[in-house]
Short mmCIF file of C-alpha atoms in Angstrom, two decimals:
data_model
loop_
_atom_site.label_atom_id
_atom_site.label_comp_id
_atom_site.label_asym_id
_atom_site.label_seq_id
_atom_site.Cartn_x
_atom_site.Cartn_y
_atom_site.Cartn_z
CA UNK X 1 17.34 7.85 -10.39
CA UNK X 2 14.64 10.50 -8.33
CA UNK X 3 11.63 11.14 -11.17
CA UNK X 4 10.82 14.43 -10.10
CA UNK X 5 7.44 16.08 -11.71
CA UNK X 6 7.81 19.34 -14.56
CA UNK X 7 7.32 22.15 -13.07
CA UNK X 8 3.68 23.55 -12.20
CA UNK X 9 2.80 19.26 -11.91
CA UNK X 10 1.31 18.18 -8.89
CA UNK X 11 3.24 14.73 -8.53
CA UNK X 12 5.65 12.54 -11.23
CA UNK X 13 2.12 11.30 -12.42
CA UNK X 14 0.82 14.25 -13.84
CA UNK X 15 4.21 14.35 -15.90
CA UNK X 16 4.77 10.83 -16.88
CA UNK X 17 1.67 9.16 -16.43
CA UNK X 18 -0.96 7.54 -19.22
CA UNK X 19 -3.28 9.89 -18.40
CA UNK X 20 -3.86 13.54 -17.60
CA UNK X 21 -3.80 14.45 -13.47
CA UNK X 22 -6.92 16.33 -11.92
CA UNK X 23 -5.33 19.37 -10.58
CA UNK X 24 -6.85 21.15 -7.82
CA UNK X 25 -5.98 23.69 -5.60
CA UNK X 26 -5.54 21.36 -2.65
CA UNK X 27 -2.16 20.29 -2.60
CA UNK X 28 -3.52 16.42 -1.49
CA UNK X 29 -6.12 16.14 -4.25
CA UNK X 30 -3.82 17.66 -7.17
CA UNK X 31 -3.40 13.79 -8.43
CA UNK X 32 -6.74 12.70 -7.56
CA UNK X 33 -9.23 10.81 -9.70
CA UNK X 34 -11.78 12.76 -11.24
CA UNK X 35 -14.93 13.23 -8.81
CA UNK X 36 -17.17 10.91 -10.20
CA UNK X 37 -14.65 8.32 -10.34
CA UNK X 38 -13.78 8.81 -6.30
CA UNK X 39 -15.87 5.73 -4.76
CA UNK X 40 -13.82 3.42 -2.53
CA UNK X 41 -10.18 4.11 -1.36
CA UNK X 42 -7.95 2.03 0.28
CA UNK X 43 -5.76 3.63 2.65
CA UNK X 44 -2.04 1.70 3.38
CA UNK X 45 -0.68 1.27 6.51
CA UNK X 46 2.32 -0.60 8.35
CA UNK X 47 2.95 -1.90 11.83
CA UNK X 48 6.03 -0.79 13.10
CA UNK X 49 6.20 2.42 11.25
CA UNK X 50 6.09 5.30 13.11
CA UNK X 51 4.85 7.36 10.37
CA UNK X 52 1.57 6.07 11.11
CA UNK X 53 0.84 8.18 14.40
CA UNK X 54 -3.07 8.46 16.15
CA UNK X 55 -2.85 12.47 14.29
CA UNK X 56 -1.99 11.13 11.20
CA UNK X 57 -3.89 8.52 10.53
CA UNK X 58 -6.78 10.51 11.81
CA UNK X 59 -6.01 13.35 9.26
CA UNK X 60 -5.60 10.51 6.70
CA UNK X 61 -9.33 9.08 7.47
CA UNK X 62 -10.88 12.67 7.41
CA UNK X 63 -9.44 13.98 4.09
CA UNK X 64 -10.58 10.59 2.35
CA UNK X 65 -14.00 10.65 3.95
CA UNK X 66 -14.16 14.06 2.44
CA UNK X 67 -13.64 12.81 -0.91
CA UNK X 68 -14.51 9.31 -1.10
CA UNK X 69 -17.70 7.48 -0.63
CA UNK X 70 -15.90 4.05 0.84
CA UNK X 71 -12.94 3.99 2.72
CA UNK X 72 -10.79 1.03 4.00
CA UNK X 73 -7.36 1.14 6.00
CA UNK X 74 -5.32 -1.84 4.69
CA UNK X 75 -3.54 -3.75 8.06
CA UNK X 76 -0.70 -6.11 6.23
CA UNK X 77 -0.95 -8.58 9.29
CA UNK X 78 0.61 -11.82 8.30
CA UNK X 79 2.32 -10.71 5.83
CA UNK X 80 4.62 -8.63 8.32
CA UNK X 81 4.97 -12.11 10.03
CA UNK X 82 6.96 -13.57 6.89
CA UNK X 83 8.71 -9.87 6.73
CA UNK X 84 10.28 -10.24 9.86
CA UNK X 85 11.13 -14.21 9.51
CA UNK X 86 12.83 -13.21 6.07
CA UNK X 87 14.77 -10.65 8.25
CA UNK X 88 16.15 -13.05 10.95
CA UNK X 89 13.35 -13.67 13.60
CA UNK X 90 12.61 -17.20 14.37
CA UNK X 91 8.61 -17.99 13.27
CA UNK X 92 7.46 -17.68 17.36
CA UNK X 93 9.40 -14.07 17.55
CA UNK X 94 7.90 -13.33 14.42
CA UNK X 95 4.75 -13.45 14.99
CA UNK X 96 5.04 -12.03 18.59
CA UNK X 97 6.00 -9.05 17.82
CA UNK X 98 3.69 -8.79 14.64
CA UNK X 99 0.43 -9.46 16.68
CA UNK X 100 1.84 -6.80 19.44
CA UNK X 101 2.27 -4.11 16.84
CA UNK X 102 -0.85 -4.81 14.67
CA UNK X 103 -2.68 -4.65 18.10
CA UNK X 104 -1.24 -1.26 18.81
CA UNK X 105 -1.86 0.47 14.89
CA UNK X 106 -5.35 -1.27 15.26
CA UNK X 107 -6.05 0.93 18.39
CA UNK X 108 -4.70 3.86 16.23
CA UNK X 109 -6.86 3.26 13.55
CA UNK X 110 -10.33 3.24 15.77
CA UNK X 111 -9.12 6.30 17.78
CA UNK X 112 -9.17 8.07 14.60
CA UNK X 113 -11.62 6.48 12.87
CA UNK X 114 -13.60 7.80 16.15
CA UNK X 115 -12.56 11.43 15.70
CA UNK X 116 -13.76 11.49 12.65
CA UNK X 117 -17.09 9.44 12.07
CA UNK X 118 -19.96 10.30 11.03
CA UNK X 119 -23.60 9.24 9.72
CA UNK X 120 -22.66 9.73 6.24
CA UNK X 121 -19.21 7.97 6.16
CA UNK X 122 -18.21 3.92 5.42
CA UNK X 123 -15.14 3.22 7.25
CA UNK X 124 -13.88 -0.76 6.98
CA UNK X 125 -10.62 -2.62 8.70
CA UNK X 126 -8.98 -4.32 6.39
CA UNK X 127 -6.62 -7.03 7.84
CA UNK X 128 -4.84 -8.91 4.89
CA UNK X 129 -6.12 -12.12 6.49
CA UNK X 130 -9.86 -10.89 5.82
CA UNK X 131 -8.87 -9.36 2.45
CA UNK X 132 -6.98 -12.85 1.25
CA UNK X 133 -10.20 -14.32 1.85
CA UNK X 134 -12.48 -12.38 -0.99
CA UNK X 135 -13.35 -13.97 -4.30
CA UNK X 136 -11.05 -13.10 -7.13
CA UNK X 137 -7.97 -12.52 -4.59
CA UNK X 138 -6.29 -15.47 -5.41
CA UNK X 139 -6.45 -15.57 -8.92
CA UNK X 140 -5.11 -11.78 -8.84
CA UNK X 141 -2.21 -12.77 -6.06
CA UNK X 142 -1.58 -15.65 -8.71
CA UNK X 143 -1.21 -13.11 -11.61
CA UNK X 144 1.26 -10.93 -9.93
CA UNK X 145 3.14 -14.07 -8.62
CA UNK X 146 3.40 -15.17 -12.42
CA UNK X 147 4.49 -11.84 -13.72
CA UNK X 148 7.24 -12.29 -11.14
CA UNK X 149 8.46 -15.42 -12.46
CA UNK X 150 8.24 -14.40 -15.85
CA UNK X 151 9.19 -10.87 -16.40
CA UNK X 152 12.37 -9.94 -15.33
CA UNK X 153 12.55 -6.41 -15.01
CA UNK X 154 9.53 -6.87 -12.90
CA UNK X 155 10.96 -9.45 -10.93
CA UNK X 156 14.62 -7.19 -10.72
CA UNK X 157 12.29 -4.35 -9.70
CA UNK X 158 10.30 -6.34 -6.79
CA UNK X 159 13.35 -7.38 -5.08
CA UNK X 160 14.75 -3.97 -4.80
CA UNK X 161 11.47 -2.61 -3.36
CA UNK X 162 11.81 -5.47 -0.97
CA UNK X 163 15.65 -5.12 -0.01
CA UNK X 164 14.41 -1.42 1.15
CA UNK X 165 11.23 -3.38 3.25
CA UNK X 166 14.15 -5.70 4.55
CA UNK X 167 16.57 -3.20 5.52
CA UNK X 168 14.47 -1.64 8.44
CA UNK X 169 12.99 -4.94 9.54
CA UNK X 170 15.90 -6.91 9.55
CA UNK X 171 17.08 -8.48 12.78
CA UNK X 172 20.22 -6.72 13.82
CA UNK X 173 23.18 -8.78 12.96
CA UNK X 174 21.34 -11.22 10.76
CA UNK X 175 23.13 -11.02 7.27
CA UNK X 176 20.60 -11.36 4.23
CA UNK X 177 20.97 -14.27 1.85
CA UNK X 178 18.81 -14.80 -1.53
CA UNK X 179 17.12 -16.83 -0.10
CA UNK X 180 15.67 -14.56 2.44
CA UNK X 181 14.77 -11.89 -0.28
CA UNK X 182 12.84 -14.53 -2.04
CA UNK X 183 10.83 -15.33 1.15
CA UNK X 184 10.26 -11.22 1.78
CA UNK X 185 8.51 -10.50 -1.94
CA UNK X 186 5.67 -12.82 -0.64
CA UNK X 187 4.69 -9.56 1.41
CA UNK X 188 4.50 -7.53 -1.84
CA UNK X 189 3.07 -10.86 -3.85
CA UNK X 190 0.69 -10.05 -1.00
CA UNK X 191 -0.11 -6.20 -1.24
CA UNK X 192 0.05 -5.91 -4.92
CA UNK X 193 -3.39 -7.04 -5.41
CA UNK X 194 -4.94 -4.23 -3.78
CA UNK X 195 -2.36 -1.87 -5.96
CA UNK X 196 -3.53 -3.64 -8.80
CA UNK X 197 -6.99 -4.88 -9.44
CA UNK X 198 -8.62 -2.94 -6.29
CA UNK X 199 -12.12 -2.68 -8.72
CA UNK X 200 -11.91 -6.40 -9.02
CA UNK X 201 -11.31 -7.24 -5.75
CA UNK X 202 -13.75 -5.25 -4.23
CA UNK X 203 -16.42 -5.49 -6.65
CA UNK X 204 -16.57 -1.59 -7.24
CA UNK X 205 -15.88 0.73 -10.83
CA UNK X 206 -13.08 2.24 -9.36
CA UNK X 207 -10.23 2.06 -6.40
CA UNK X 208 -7.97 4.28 -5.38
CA UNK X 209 -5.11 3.26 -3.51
CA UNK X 210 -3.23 5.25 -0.90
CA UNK X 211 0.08 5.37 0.69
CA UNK X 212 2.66 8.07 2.39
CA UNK X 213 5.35 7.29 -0.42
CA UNK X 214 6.15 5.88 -3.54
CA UNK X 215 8.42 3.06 -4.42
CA UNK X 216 9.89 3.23 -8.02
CA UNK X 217 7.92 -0.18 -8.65
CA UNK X 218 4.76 1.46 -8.12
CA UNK X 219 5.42 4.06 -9.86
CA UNK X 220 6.60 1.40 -13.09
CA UNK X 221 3.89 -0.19 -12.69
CA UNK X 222 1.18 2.67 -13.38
CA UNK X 223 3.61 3.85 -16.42
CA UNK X 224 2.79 0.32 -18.01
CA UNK X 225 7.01 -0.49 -17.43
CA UNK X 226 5.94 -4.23 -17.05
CA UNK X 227 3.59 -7.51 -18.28
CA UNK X 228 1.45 -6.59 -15.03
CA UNK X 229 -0.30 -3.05 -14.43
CA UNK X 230 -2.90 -1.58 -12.98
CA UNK X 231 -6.88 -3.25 -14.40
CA UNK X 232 -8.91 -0.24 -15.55
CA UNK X 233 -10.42 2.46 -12.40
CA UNK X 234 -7.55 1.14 -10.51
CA UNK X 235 -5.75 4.71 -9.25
CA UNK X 236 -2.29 5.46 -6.62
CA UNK X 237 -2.22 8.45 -4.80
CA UNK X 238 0.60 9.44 -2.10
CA UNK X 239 -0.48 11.50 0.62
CA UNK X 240 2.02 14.21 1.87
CA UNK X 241 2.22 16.64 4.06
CA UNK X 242 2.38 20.58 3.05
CA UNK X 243 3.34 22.86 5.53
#
């Protein structure tokens, strides 16, 4: 099913969500948090998706220095590793081909972070094996791991975010058993907690998170669908492009 937003909405948030959206005229902050709750943002990104070009990602960095006080670009490094092995790749080829590509988005990000810095901005890399390493990380990894194996909608609705992962990183030929899908949802066991309980994990009052799309589970997940859900100043926003 495609949730699409009432009309005169900004996003399927402002229709269905908890809370009322902040509309504005700008078509990218419609579905923002209020002003005074825009500190820190965490902005997603992916090796080996070509979404993520040097323009984007520097249009990405200056729209949330405009409205955000800290800003971080999330780098799923080893977690791509055990994307790939789930898909077919052998544990060497795996993480060959990870470290190649997280080399080349890493070069994206500073070109862009370069075209757009300034005195008055707080830019920060976020690699997941930095992140991992925070207090309070692995008790919130451990929390979405246990609503995992313990609700089952949840866990019905993290394996079909994680067949759609598989399907474009999949080695070609290699035929998907249960097994692998099990081994893939570690990379979402992995990114949830910056979805999540971003205020906790960062020590701030409020986190936004942002990404190019939506998955239905994210979207569950801020409509309270599940045992799990977003801690309190945690926020999603999907950036698109308005021509």
């Amino acid at each position: 099913m495609v949730i699409r937003p009432h009309a005169g909405d900004g996003c399927v948030f402002s229709s269905y969500g908890n809370r009322a959206a902040n509309l504005e005229k700008s078509h990218l902050a419609r579905c923002l948090p209020v002003r005074g709750e825009r500190f820190h943002v965490v902005v997603g990104s992916s090796p080996f998706n070509s979404y993520y070009s040097e323009s984007r990602l520097g249009g990405l960095l200056a729209w949330a220095n405009e409205h955000f006080d800290f800003v971080g670009v999330f780098v799923p490094d080893t977690p791509t590793v055990w994307t790939l092995e789930a898909g077919g790749y052998s544990p060497a080829e795996a993480l060959h081909k990870t470290r190649r590509q997280v080399r080349y988005l890493n070069n994206k990000i500073s070109r862009a972070r370069a075209a757009v810095d300034s005195i008055d901005n707080r830019f920060e890399l976020l690699p997941w094996s930095l992140v991992a390493q925070r207090d309070g990380y692995a008790a919130a990894e451990y929390r979405c791991r246990t609503a995992f194996a313990t609700d089952s909608e949840f866990h019905k609705e993290c394996l079909a975010a994680t067949d759609e992962v598989l399907e474009n990183r999949r080695r070609e030929g290699h035929h998907l058993s249960d097994l692998d899908r099990l081994s893939a949802v570690n990379y979402l066991m992995a990114e949830l907690p910056l979805l999540l309980f971003g205020p906790e994990l960062f020590e701030v009052q409020t986190s936004t998170f942002i990404y190019h799309r939506s998955l239905r589970l994210f979207e569950r997940l801020f409509t309270g669908d599940f045992s799990i859900g977003p801690v309190s100043g945690q926020h999603f926003v999907v950036a698109q492009e308005f021509t």
